Amino acid sequence: MGKGGRRAYAALSLVAAGALVLSGCSEGGSKEGSNKDDKENAQRQQSSIDFGDAKASTGPAAEVPGAKPGGTVTVLQRDSYAHLDPGQIYVSDEMALSQLIHRGLTGYKATSEDGKKHEVVGDLATDSGTTTDGGKTWKYTLKDGVKWADGSAITATDVRHTFERLFAPFVANGPTFIQQWLADTPGTGYRDLLKGGPYGGKHLPDTILETPDAKTIVFKFKKAKPDLPYALAMAGYSLVSKAKDTKEKYDKAPMTAGPYKIQDFKSGKSMVLVKNTNWDPKTDPIRHQYIDRFTFAFNKQYEDSTKAILDDSGANATAVSFNNEVDAGNLSKVLADATLKSRTVAGYQPYVGQIDINLSQKEMQDKTVREAIAYALPITPFVRAFGGTAAREVAGGLISPTVSGYNPNFDPFGKKKKPAGDPAKAKELLEKAGKVGLKLTFGYINTPEGQQYSTAMAAGLEKAGFDVQRQEIPAETYYDQVGKVKNNFDIYHTAWGADWPSASTVIPPLYDGRQIQDGAANYSHINDPKVNADIDKASTITDPVKAAEAWNKINEYIVKDVVSNIPTAYYKQTQIAGSKIGGLVYDDVIGGIDPRRLFVK
C-alpha cells in the first residue's frame, strides 16, 4: 500500500533501544540477501495483487481457526496518534489503527492464514470496481446496509464529500494520488480543481466524479488509471461522514465505520476502542470483531513494550503492539528461545530509510557538500540499533527489495562495503568545497532509539569535518515538523514504503518537485527538472517491466547525481505478543501484525 503508502512511523525514524551507543567507525552492516527466507519474502511482495469480484467481496470474513469472542487486549505503542482523520493518515502506525476503525470503497483481504496472499476486494463497495474503457472510468456501488457508528446510512453523498474535502487546504498529510488523477495534474496543482474543497458549496462536476443515486459512484479520469482499486484501499482514502465532518476537529474525533469505535482518546496518553454495534459482519469480507475492547497505552518505547510482553503475567499475557518491534537488546534472546519465538511474527516491511538533505537550506545546495555527507554518514549504528541483520539491511538505493525494479547491485557510495562510512573521502570533498567545519543541524526523533543512532551518526559526520548540532523533535509530531517546507533542519531521517508493489508510489510522492508543500512527502525539497520530466515519462509506461526499469533509473539518478537523499536501510521487523493472544500473523500488506484477526485465547 503502499502498503499503505506510507511513511514509516515506527520504522522511519524509529530506532531501537537496548544497545550501547556505537561509534561511527565501528564495523557491522548487513549482507545483501543474507537469508534465503528474506529473499523469498521480498520477491513474494513484488508480485501484483489481483482484483476480486462481487463474490470475493461478500462478507463475513473467513473465521480465524480457534478464534472465540471476548476479552480485552492491551496495545503498547511508542507513539500517540497525530491524525485520526482518514484524509490525514499516511504513516504506518495510524494505518494499522485504521484497519479497525475506518472503511473504504476497497480493501485488502487476506486469502491465506499466514498473511502472505491477498486480493483487493470491495469493502464498502460491492466489488473492487468495474471499468469498460481500460481504466478511465470506474464505477462503484455501495453495499446494502452499510452504516456509520452512529447508525446512519453510508451513502454516495459521503463518498463524494470524502474525495472533495481532500482538496481543502487543511488536508495536507494524506496521499494525493486520486486528487492528482482527477485533476489530471502532477504536484500540488490539483487543489485548483476545487479550491477550498466542498465547504463553500462548490462540487466536482459530474464529468469528473458522478453520484447519480445514493449508492453509485463513478470516477472519470482523462487518462487510464488501472491502479485505482489499489489506491482506494489506502487508509488515506477511507470514508468520512459528511454529516459529522468537523473539518480540522475531525482529526481527533472522527466518525468511524469499522468494527470498532473510539470510546476515549487522550492524545499522548491512552485510547480505548470498543465494539461498533452498527458494524455488520455480513458487509465486511476483511475484518473480525472478536475482541471486546482494545486499551492503548502510549509512550511505551520498544524496550518497554518488549519487557512487558516477555513478563507475560496479568494484562501482559494479552498484550501486543501494532507497530513496536522487539528491541535490539532482547531480539537475539527472543529468537534463540523456541518458546518465545513461537509468540513472534516477522517479515520484510516495504520501507526504505533515508537521510533527507534539506535543499531549502542554502549551504545544502552545494552538491560537493551533499556528497561529503553521503560518504561520511555511517549506517552501522542505524542497523545495529535495531538488532542487526535480523532487523535491517544496508540500503544502496531508494527502492525496496519488495518492489519491482529493485537493483541489489546499486551502491554508489559504497555503503554495503563500508557501512561505517568513509570519513577520509568525505573530508577531501569538504576541503575541496572550502567547507570544513560547516555546521549541520540534524533533526532527530526524541526517543531512546533516536538519541542513540543520531548520536553515532553525528560522530561519524564530525570525523569528516562537519560541526553537527543535534535537535530533538517529539515523536508524535515528527513527520509534521520535518514535513514543513520551511524547517530549520539540514538533515533528518525518514522512511517510506510503496503503497502497492510499484515504484510509481515511491518516486513521485517523494521526489517530484511539484509536490513540495507543507505536509507533503518531498522531505528533501528536491525540484530537479530532469527528475520531474522523467517522472512524467515513466507515468505513461503501461508495460510493468519497462515501467519498473524507468522508475529505477530515476532512483539511481537521485541517489548518485542529485545526492539529495542518502539511503540507510531496508526494513525487516520482528514483533512479539503475549501468550494468550491468538490469531497472530504478520501481514505483508500491513507490514506488521494484523490487528483484525486477533482474539484472546
XYZ file of C-alpha atoms in Angstrom:
601
model
C 0.000 0.000 0.000
C 1.627 1.408 -0.037
C 1.101 -0.915 1.842
C -0.230 1.893 2.978
C 1.803 4.041 1.083
C 3.466 5.398 3.515
C 5.741 6.890 5.836
C 7.060 4.570 8.413
C 6.466 5.975 11.801
C 7.574 3.140 13.839
C 10.133 2.411 11.313
C 11.017 5.634 9.933
C 12.858 7.364 12.456
C 12.384 4.780 14.893
C 15.405 3.189 16.253
C 15.671 0.502 18.757
C 16.686 0.737 22.327
C 18.820 -1.558 24.348
C 22.154 -1.437 22.596
C 25.062 0.703 23.682
C 25.765 3.899 21.748
C 28.070 2.931 18.916
C 30.813 4.978 17.360
C 30.533 5.767 13.672
C 33.765 3.979 12.866
C 32.749 0.568 14.142
C 32.115 -2.197 11.633
C 28.909 -4.101 11.177
C 26.370 -3.766 8.450
C 24.086 -6.309 6.913
C 24.944 -8.502 3.998
C 22.846 -8.397 0.867
C 20.454 -11.301 0.691
C 21.806 -12.665 3.940
C 18.924 -15.044 4.311
C 17.098 -17.272 1.793
C 13.779 -16.620 3.566
C 14.405 -12.854 3.293
C 14.873 -13.129 -0.472
C 11.716 -15.196 -0.898
C 9.802 -12.791 1.353
C 10.910 -9.770 -0.669
C 10.265 -11.391 -4.053
C 6.803 -12.506 -2.943
C 5.878 -8.934 -2.081
C 6.916 -7.760 -5.551
C 4.039 -9.734 -7.056
C 0.904 -7.907 -8.142
C -2.289 -8.452 -6.198
C -5.456 -9.442 -8.080
C -8.745 -7.553 -8.021
C -11.655 -9.522 -6.566
C -15.215 -9.783 -7.882
C -18.535 -9.442 -6.063
C -18.346 -12.949 -4.600
C -14.886 -12.291 -3.148
C -16.215 -9.018 -1.723
C -19.077 -10.611 0.213
C -18.852 -10.849 3.992
C -18.388 -12.126 6.536
C -14.630 -12.666 6.602
C -13.481 -16.270 6.885
C -13.233 -17.365 10.505
C -9.786 -17.443 12.091
C -9.007 -21.014 13.264
C -9.594 -21.392 17.006
C -10.957 -17.884 17.419
C -13.503 -17.044 20.084
C -15.129 -13.760 21.087
C -14.477 -11.748 24.217
C -11.653 -10.281 26.231
C -9.559 -7.143 26.405
C -6.286 -6.625 24.551
C -3.674 -4.154 25.773
C -1.875 -2.361 22.938
C 1.516 -0.904 23.840
C 2.535 1.827 21.424
C 5.567 4.060 21.251
C 3.763 6.974 19.607
C 0.384 8.523 20.108
C -1.729 9.152 17.011
C -1.248 12.595 15.487
C -4.044 12.020 12.960
C -7.321 10.082 13.027
C -8.959 11.843 10.066
C -8.590 9.367 7.158
C -7.590 12.157 4.786
C -4.619 12.951 7.026
C -3.419 9.363 7.515
C -0.211 8.358 5.766
C 2.019 6.853 8.449
C 2.268 3.209 9.409
C 1.000 3.317 12.985
C -2.110 5.284 12.064
C -2.727 2.952 9.135
C -2.600 -0.067 11.440
C -5.205 1.510 13.710
C -7.280 2.416 10.665
C -7.765 -1.307 9.941
C -10.082 -1.442 12.970
C -11.985 1.847 12.802
C -12.231 3.028 9.184
C -13.523 1.529 5.939
C -13.096 2.476 2.287
C -14.587 1.522 -1.051
C -11.985 -1.226 -1.448
C -9.577 -3.049 0.837
C -7.028 -5.852 1.015
C -8.425 -9.234 2.011
C -6.010 -11.880 3.247
C -6.621 -15.081 1.303
C -4.262 -17.268 3.328
C -3.898 -17.829 7.051
C -0.286 -16.653 7.071
C -0.798 -13.102 5.779
C 1.173 -13.797 2.591
C -1.614 -13.854 0.000
C -4.173 -11.138 -0.704
C -6.658 -9.764 -3.156
C -8.207 -6.331 -3.457
C -11.946 -6.618 -2.840
C -14.902 -4.357 -2.374
C -15.062 -3.186 1.244
C -17.999 -0.795 1.411
C -18.422 -1.326 -2.332
C -19.896 -4.472 -3.876
C -16.687 -5.292 -5.758
C -13.203 -3.905 -6.421
C -14.572 -1.734 -9.210
C -15.641 -2.109 -12.828
C -14.236 -0.328 -15.867
C -15.235 -0.691 -19.503
C -12.679 1.662 -21.063
C -9.353 0.420 -19.764
C -9.358 2.384 -16.548
C -10.529 5.876 -17.479
C -13.965 5.329 -15.948
C -14.551 3.324 -12.771
C -17.922 2.505 -11.284
C -18.609 1.522 -7.669
C -21.843 0.558 -5.943
C -22.252 0.687 -2.173
C -23.375 -2.465 -0.399
C -26.778 -2.658 1.246
C -26.884 -1.961 4.966
C -23.518 -0.261 5.455
C -23.679 2.217 8.338
C -21.667 4.689 10.352
C -21.060 4.001 14.025
C -23.991 6.293 14.913
C -26.360 4.091 12.895
C -26.828 6.436 9.953
C -26.519 5.045 6.433
C -23.334 5.435 4.425
C -24.320 6.924 1.067
C -22.777 8.151 -2.157
C -23.045 11.652 -0.713
C -20.482 10.641 1.906
C -18.213 9.222 -0.798
C -18.416 12.432 -2.842
C -17.714 14.505 0.261
C -14.775 12.273 1.226
C -12.968 12.956 -2.033
C -13.967 16.600 -2.403
C -12.706 17.544 1.070
C -9.251 16.271 0.083
C -8.889 19.488 -1.937
C -9.284 21.640 1.193
C -6.049 23.286 2.387
C -6.245 21.783 5.898
C -5.996 18.257 4.471
C -2.267 18.138 3.775
C -0.818 14.947 5.253
C -2.503 12.114 3.366
C -1.999 10.556 -0.083
C -2.572 12.670 -3.197
C -2.773 10.075 -5.975
C -6.508 10.263 -6.656
C -6.704 14.052 -6.337
C -3.964 14.404 -8.946
C -5.615 11.816 -11.186
C -8.957 13.631 -11.021
C -7.300 16.969 -11.768
C -5.004 15.408 -14.385
C -2.064 17.327 -12.995
C 1.064 16.422 -11.020
C 2.183 18.073 -7.818
C 0.056 20.460 -5.764
C -1.774 21.946 -8.739
C -4.679 19.567 -8.113
C -6.020 21.943 -5.446
C -7.083 24.398 -8.161
C -9.722 21.897 -9.307
C -11.825 22.567 -6.206
C -10.272 25.390 -4.227
C -11.144 25.159 -0.549
C -12.921 21.845 -1.016
C -16.716 21.470 -0.805
C -17.231 23.730 2.213
C -18.237 26.777 0.178
C -20.941 24.855 -1.637
C -18.940 24.013 -4.766
C -18.520 20.449 -6.008
C -16.587 18.480 -8.576
C -18.541 18.306 -11.852
C -20.225 15.069 -12.891
C -17.717 14.874 -15.736
C -15.100 14.052 -13.078
C -16.990 12.498 -10.152
C -20.579 11.403 -10.587
C -23.010 10.172 -7.920
C -26.243 9.542 -9.860
C -28.001 7.960 -6.879
C -27.486 7.162 -3.202
C -25.433 4.040 -3.886
C -23.488 4.704 -7.094
C -20.133 6.439 -7.539
C -18.371 6.945 -10.864
C -14.785 8.214 -11.140
C -13.866 9.713 -14.504
C -10.238 10.296 -15.430
C -8.732 11.817 -18.573
C -6.056 9.140 -18.591
C -6.401 5.462 -17.729
C -5.814 4.720 -14.044
C -5.755 0.922 -13.828
C -4.393 1.099 -10.251
C -7.457 2.849 -8.791
C -8.609 -0.207 -6.760
C -5.179 -0.254 -5.078
C -5.319 3.453 -4.291
C -8.846 3.270 -2.882
C -7.670 0.556 -0.482
C -5.299 3.004 1.220
C -6.240 4.168 4.712
C -5.983 7.759 3.493
C -8.979 7.205 1.213
C -11.274 5.692 3.846
C -14.658 7.377 4.004
C -15.596 10.442 6.022
C -19.144 11.187 7.201
C -20.424 14.376 5.587
C -22.912 14.991 8.399
C -20.274 14.642 11.110
C -17.387 16.373 9.345
C -15.959 18.944 11.742
C -13.072 19.876 9.414
C -9.871 20.294 11.454
C -11.501 18.930 14.624
C -12.381 15.690 12.826
C -8.720 14.722 13.164
C -9.152 13.947 16.877
C -12.727 12.618 16.923
C -13.767 11.024 13.619
C -16.954 9.136 12.893
C -15.984 5.518 12.267
C -17.397 2.662 10.189
C -15.173 -0.276 11.091
C -15.834 -2.962 13.711
C -14.588 -0.659 16.468
C -15.247 2.904 17.544
C -13.275 5.279 19.723
C -14.677 5.428 23.236
C -11.911 7.612 24.628
C -8.740 9.236 23.310
C -6.301 11.219 25.398
C -3.587 12.284 22.982
C -0.179 11.237 24.196
C -1.617 9.072 26.967
C -4.246 6.493 26.095
C -7.034 5.304 23.817
C -9.906 2.869 24.231
C -11.688 1.127 21.360
C -14.969 -0.696 21.905
C -17.223 -2.625 19.563
C -19.199 -0.710 16.976
C -22.649 -2.297 17.285
C -23.676 -0.834 13.925
C -20.945 -2.712 12.063
C -22.451 -5.641 10.171
C -20.005 -8.527 9.524
C -22.162 -9.613 6.588
C -20.989 -6.493 4.745
C -17.303 -6.935 5.594
C -15.100 -9.586 3.929
C -11.938 -8.263 5.564
C -12.316 -7.736 9.318
C -13.311 -9.504 12.516
C -14.682 -8.279 15.827
C -13.536 -10.943 18.277
C -12.086 -8.595 20.901
C -14.444 -6.724 23.226
C -12.069 -3.893 23.988
C -8.657 -2.572 22.931
C -6.867 -0.481 25.550
C -3.922 1.519 24.206
C -1.055 2.896 26.255
C 1.296 5.349 24.546
C 4.896 6.386 25.234
C 5.959 2.746 25.512
C 9.392 2.502 23.956
C 10.413 -0.722 22.208
C 12.297 -1.922 25.256
C 9.295 -1.128 27.493
C 6.778 -2.988 25.341
C 9.110 -5.960 24.817
C 9.818 -6.345 28.538
C 6.126 -6.096 29.417
C 5.159 -8.759 26.873
C 8.027 -11.030 27.933
C 6.749 -10.751 31.521
C 3.544 -12.444 30.296
C 1.630 -12.103 33.562
C -1.767 -10.496 34.126
C -2.663 -7.995 31.419
C 0.734 -8.572 29.797
C -0.391 -12.046 28.716
C -2.964 -10.371 26.455
C -0.684 -7.529 25.352
C 0.602 -6.728 21.904
C 1.918 -3.772 19.942
C 0.630 -2.997 16.483
C 3.898 -1.278 15.492
C 6.624 -1.615 18.117
C 9.210 -4.234 17.293
C 11.287 -6.344 19.629
C 14.064 -4.052 20.847
C 17.678 -4.676 19.911
C 18.664 -5.655 23.438
C 16.160 -8.518 23.558
C 15.992 -9.559 19.902
C 18.707 -12.227 19.955
C 17.317 -13.656 23.203
C 13.806 -13.889 21.794
C 14.913 -15.502 18.531
C 17.105 -18.041 20.343
C 14.309 -19.256 22.644
C 11.870 -21.549 20.823
C 9.045 -20.809 23.268
C 9.450 -17.054 22.907
C 9.999 -17.227 19.159
C 6.675 -19.067 18.803
C 4.992 -15.885 20.028
C 6.648 -13.747 17.360
C 5.929 -12.811 13.767
C 8.439 -11.325 11.344
C 8.857 -10.175 7.782
C 10.156 -7.576 5.366
C 8.470 -4.229 5.591
C 8.170 -2.137 2.435
C 10.116 0.732 3.966
C 13.413 2.215 2.877
C 15.107 4.524 5.353
C 16.916 7.615 4.143
C 18.648 10.718 5.379
C 16.978 13.675 3.695
C 19.240 16.625 2.889
C 17.136 19.774 3.081
C 17.736 21.540 -0.228
C 15.834 24.583 1.022
C 18.841 25.358 3.202
C 21.428 27.500 1.387
C 24.507 25.540 2.471
C 22.876 22.259 1.406
C 22.549 23.476 -2.175
C 26.267 22.786 -2.699
C 26.460 19.333 -4.319
C 30.002 18.747 -3.071
C 28.786 19.252 0.499
C 25.986 16.771 -0.099
C 28.445 14.232 -1.485
C 30.602 14.702 1.621
C 27.568 13.954 3.801
C 26.799 10.861 1.735
C 30.305 9.421 2.078
C 30.699 10.360 5.747
C 27.345 9.096 7.010
C 27.724 5.829 8.962
C 24.914 3.305 8.508
C 26.328 0.815 11.013
C 24.782 2.435 14.117
C 21.371 2.554 12.468
C 21.414 -1.140 11.593
C 22.809 -2.201 14.951
C 20.351 -0.065 16.881
C 17.551 -2.246 15.594
C 19.320 -5.513 16.299
C 21.479 -6.069 13.225
C 20.684 -8.172 10.172
C 17.517 -9.627 11.657
C 16.036 -6.133 11.656
C 17.762 -4.022 8.989
C 19.725 -4.441 5.779
C 22.062 -1.744 4.482
C 20.441 0.006 1.512
C 22.129 1.087 -1.694
C 19.126 2.725 -3.342
C 15.683 4.122 -2.595
C 13.660 1.184 -3.974
C 12.911 -1.639 -1.541
C 13.654 -5.323 -2.251
C 9.857 -5.769 -2.035
C 9.241 -3.531 -5.067
C 9.656 -4.339 -8.769
C 12.730 -2.683 -10.250
C 14.921 -3.201 -7.204
C 18.614 -3.416 -8.138
C 20.716 -5.200 -5.464
C 23.986 -4.095 -7.102
C 23.374 -0.352 -6.932
C 25.506 1.212 -4.191
C 27.207 4.421 -5.439
C 28.613 5.486 -2.082
C 29.858 2.041 -1.087
C 27.621 1.708 1.966
C 27.327 -2.059 1.665
C 31.114 -2.422 1.688
C 31.770 0.415 4.141
C 28.669 0.729 6.343
C 30.708 2.698 8.887
C 31.206 5.454 6.309
C 34.248 6.887 4.557
C 35.251 9.999 6.550
C 38.561 10.394 4.696
C 36.830 10.645 1.300
C 34.231 12.979 2.800
C 36.898 15.257 4.272
C 38.596 15.571 0.889
C 35.308 16.772 -0.577
C 34.723 19.245 2.261
C 38.206 20.668 1.775
C 37.551 20.934 -1.959
C 34.394 22.910 -1.226
C 36.144 25.028 1.396
C 33.553 23.990 3.947
C 35.492 22.185 6.672
C 33.753 22.955 9.967
C 30.385 23.535 8.263
C 27.513 23.463 10.756
C 24.920 20.729 10.172
C 21.656 20.834 12.079
C 20.494 17.219 12.490
C 16.813 16.902 13.436
C 16.230 13.597 15.208
C 13.244 11.867 16.737
C 13.275 12.164 20.516
C 13.152 8.531 21.547
C 15.863 6.478 23.199
C 16.489 4.938 19.806
C 16.601 8.262 18.004
C 19.078 9.596 20.503
C 21.207 6.514 20.005
C 21.504 6.441 16.235
C 21.661 10.214 15.774
C 24.499 10.489 18.287
C 26.534 7.840 16.474
C 25.721 9.224 13.029
C 26.698 12.713 14.194
C 30.024 11.354 15.429
C 30.723 9.877 12.011
C 29.910 13.156 10.283
C 32.141 15.068 12.682
C 35.087 12.819 11.791
C 34.764 14.124 8.257
C 34.937 17.738 9.422
C 31.292 18.733 9.948
C 30.119 20.589 13.056
C 26.924 18.644 13.844
C 24.249 20.149 16.058
C 21.533 17.660 17.005
C 17.999 18.967 17.621
C 15.311 16.763 19.102
C 11.833 16.526 17.600
C 8.890 14.972 19.532
C 7.956 11.548 18.171
C 4.228 12.232 17.833
C 4.709 15.276 15.595
C 7.950 14.220 13.920
C 6.593 13.995 10.382
C 4.529 17.121 10.802
C 7.684 19.074 11.654
C 10.079 17.665 9.055
C 7.201 17.912 6.577
C 7.223 21.707 6.743
C 8.778 23.367 3.710
C 10.399 25.934 5.961
C 12.014 23.917 8.711
C 15.319 24.739 10.335
C 16.993 21.360 9.924
C 19.696 20.479 7.409
C 19.293 16.700 7.621
C 16.785 14.283 9.134
C 15.803 10.656 8.765
C 12.568 9.413 7.211
C 11.356 6.151 5.726
C 8.821 5.360 3.038
C 7.034 2.243 1.835
C 5.366 1.644 -1.504
C 1.593 1.960 -1.488
C 1.389 -1.069 -3.764
C 4.222 -3.075 -5.377
C 5.288 -0.336 -7.785
C 7.902 2.393 -7.531
C 5.257 4.691 -9.038
C 4.058 5.005 -5.431
C 7.556 5.881 -4.215
C 9.301 8.164 -6.713
C 6.523 10.739 -7.472
C 5.378 11.445 -3.893
C 8.936 11.728 -2.557
C 10.936 13.332 -5.343
C 8.590 15.252 -7.656
C 9.436 18.937 -7.208
C 5.847 19.864 -7.984
C 4.821 18.019 -4.806
C 6.524 20.479 -2.469
C 4.068 21.764 0.140
C 3.676 21.588 3.897
C 2.736 18.041 4.857
C 3.894 16.501 1.584
C 6.439 13.693 1.426
C 9.098 15.524 -0.603
C 11.137 15.956 2.564
C 14.386 16.927 0.851
C 12.581 19.535 -1.278
C 14.201 18.193 -4.418
C 12.966 20.036 -7.511
C 15.120 18.721 -10.338
C 13.835 19.358 -13.899
C 15.178 16.021 -15.174
C 13.543 14.118 -12.305
C 10.219 15.870 -12.891
C 10.333 15.188 -16.630
C 11.370 11.571 -16.172
C 8.521 11.058 -13.687
C 6.055 12.258 -16.314
C 7.546 9.875 -18.898
C 7.610 6.882 -16.555
C 3.996 7.525 -15.573
C 2.868 6.874 -19.151
C 4.550 3.456 -19.473
C 1.981 0.663 -19.301
C 4.358 -2.291 -19.557
C 5.138 -3.141 -15.896
C 8.668 -4.412 -16.620
C 9.633 -1.349 -18.637
C 7.977 0.900 -16.088
C 9.963 -0.695 -13.261
C 13.185 -0.081 -15.206
C 12.258 3.557 -15.766
C 11.451 4.175 -12.106
C 14.723 2.562 -11.067
C 16.714 4.842 -13.385
C 15.153 7.837 -11.656
C 16.002 6.335 -8.270
C 19.638 5.869 -9.287
C 19.892 9.389 -10.720
C 18.560 10.890 -7.487
C 20.983 8.981 -5.278
C 24.087 9.232 -7.459
C 23.710 12.523 -9.330
C 21.391 14.747 -7.306
C 22.545 13.405 -3.923
C 19.533 14.744 -2.048
C 18.576 11.533 -0.277
C 21.002 9.049 1.260
C 19.589 5.507 1.629
C 20.158 3.968 5.048
C 18.405 0.608 5.392
C 15.733 -1.756 4.136
C 13.369 -2.640 6.956
C 12.622 -6.011 8.488
C 10.651 -6.411 11.681
C 10.096 -8.924 14.484
C 7.091 -8.412 16.747
C 6.017 -10.347 19.839
C 2.711 -10.868 21.654
C 1.549 -12.219 24.990
C 0.933 -15.968 25.274
C -2.858 -15.522 25.413
C -3.043 -13.623 22.123
C -4.497 -15.721 19.311
C -4.671 -15.108 15.581
C -1.145 -13.675 15.490
C 0.004 -13.164 11.895
C 2.473 -10.868 10.139
C 0.575 -9.365 7.219
C 2.646 -8.384 4.170
C 0.292 -5.597 3.143
C 0.055 -4.033 6.585
C 3.777 -4.572 7.130
C 3.241 -5.876 10.639
C 0.782 -7.627 12.931
C -2.731 -7.896 11.507
C -4.985 -6.446 14.250
C -8.170 -7.610 12.502
C -7.549 -11.289 13.283
C -6.616 -11.074 16.958
C -8.509 -12.864 19.710
C -7.939 -13.782 23.346
C -7.279 -17.479 23.900
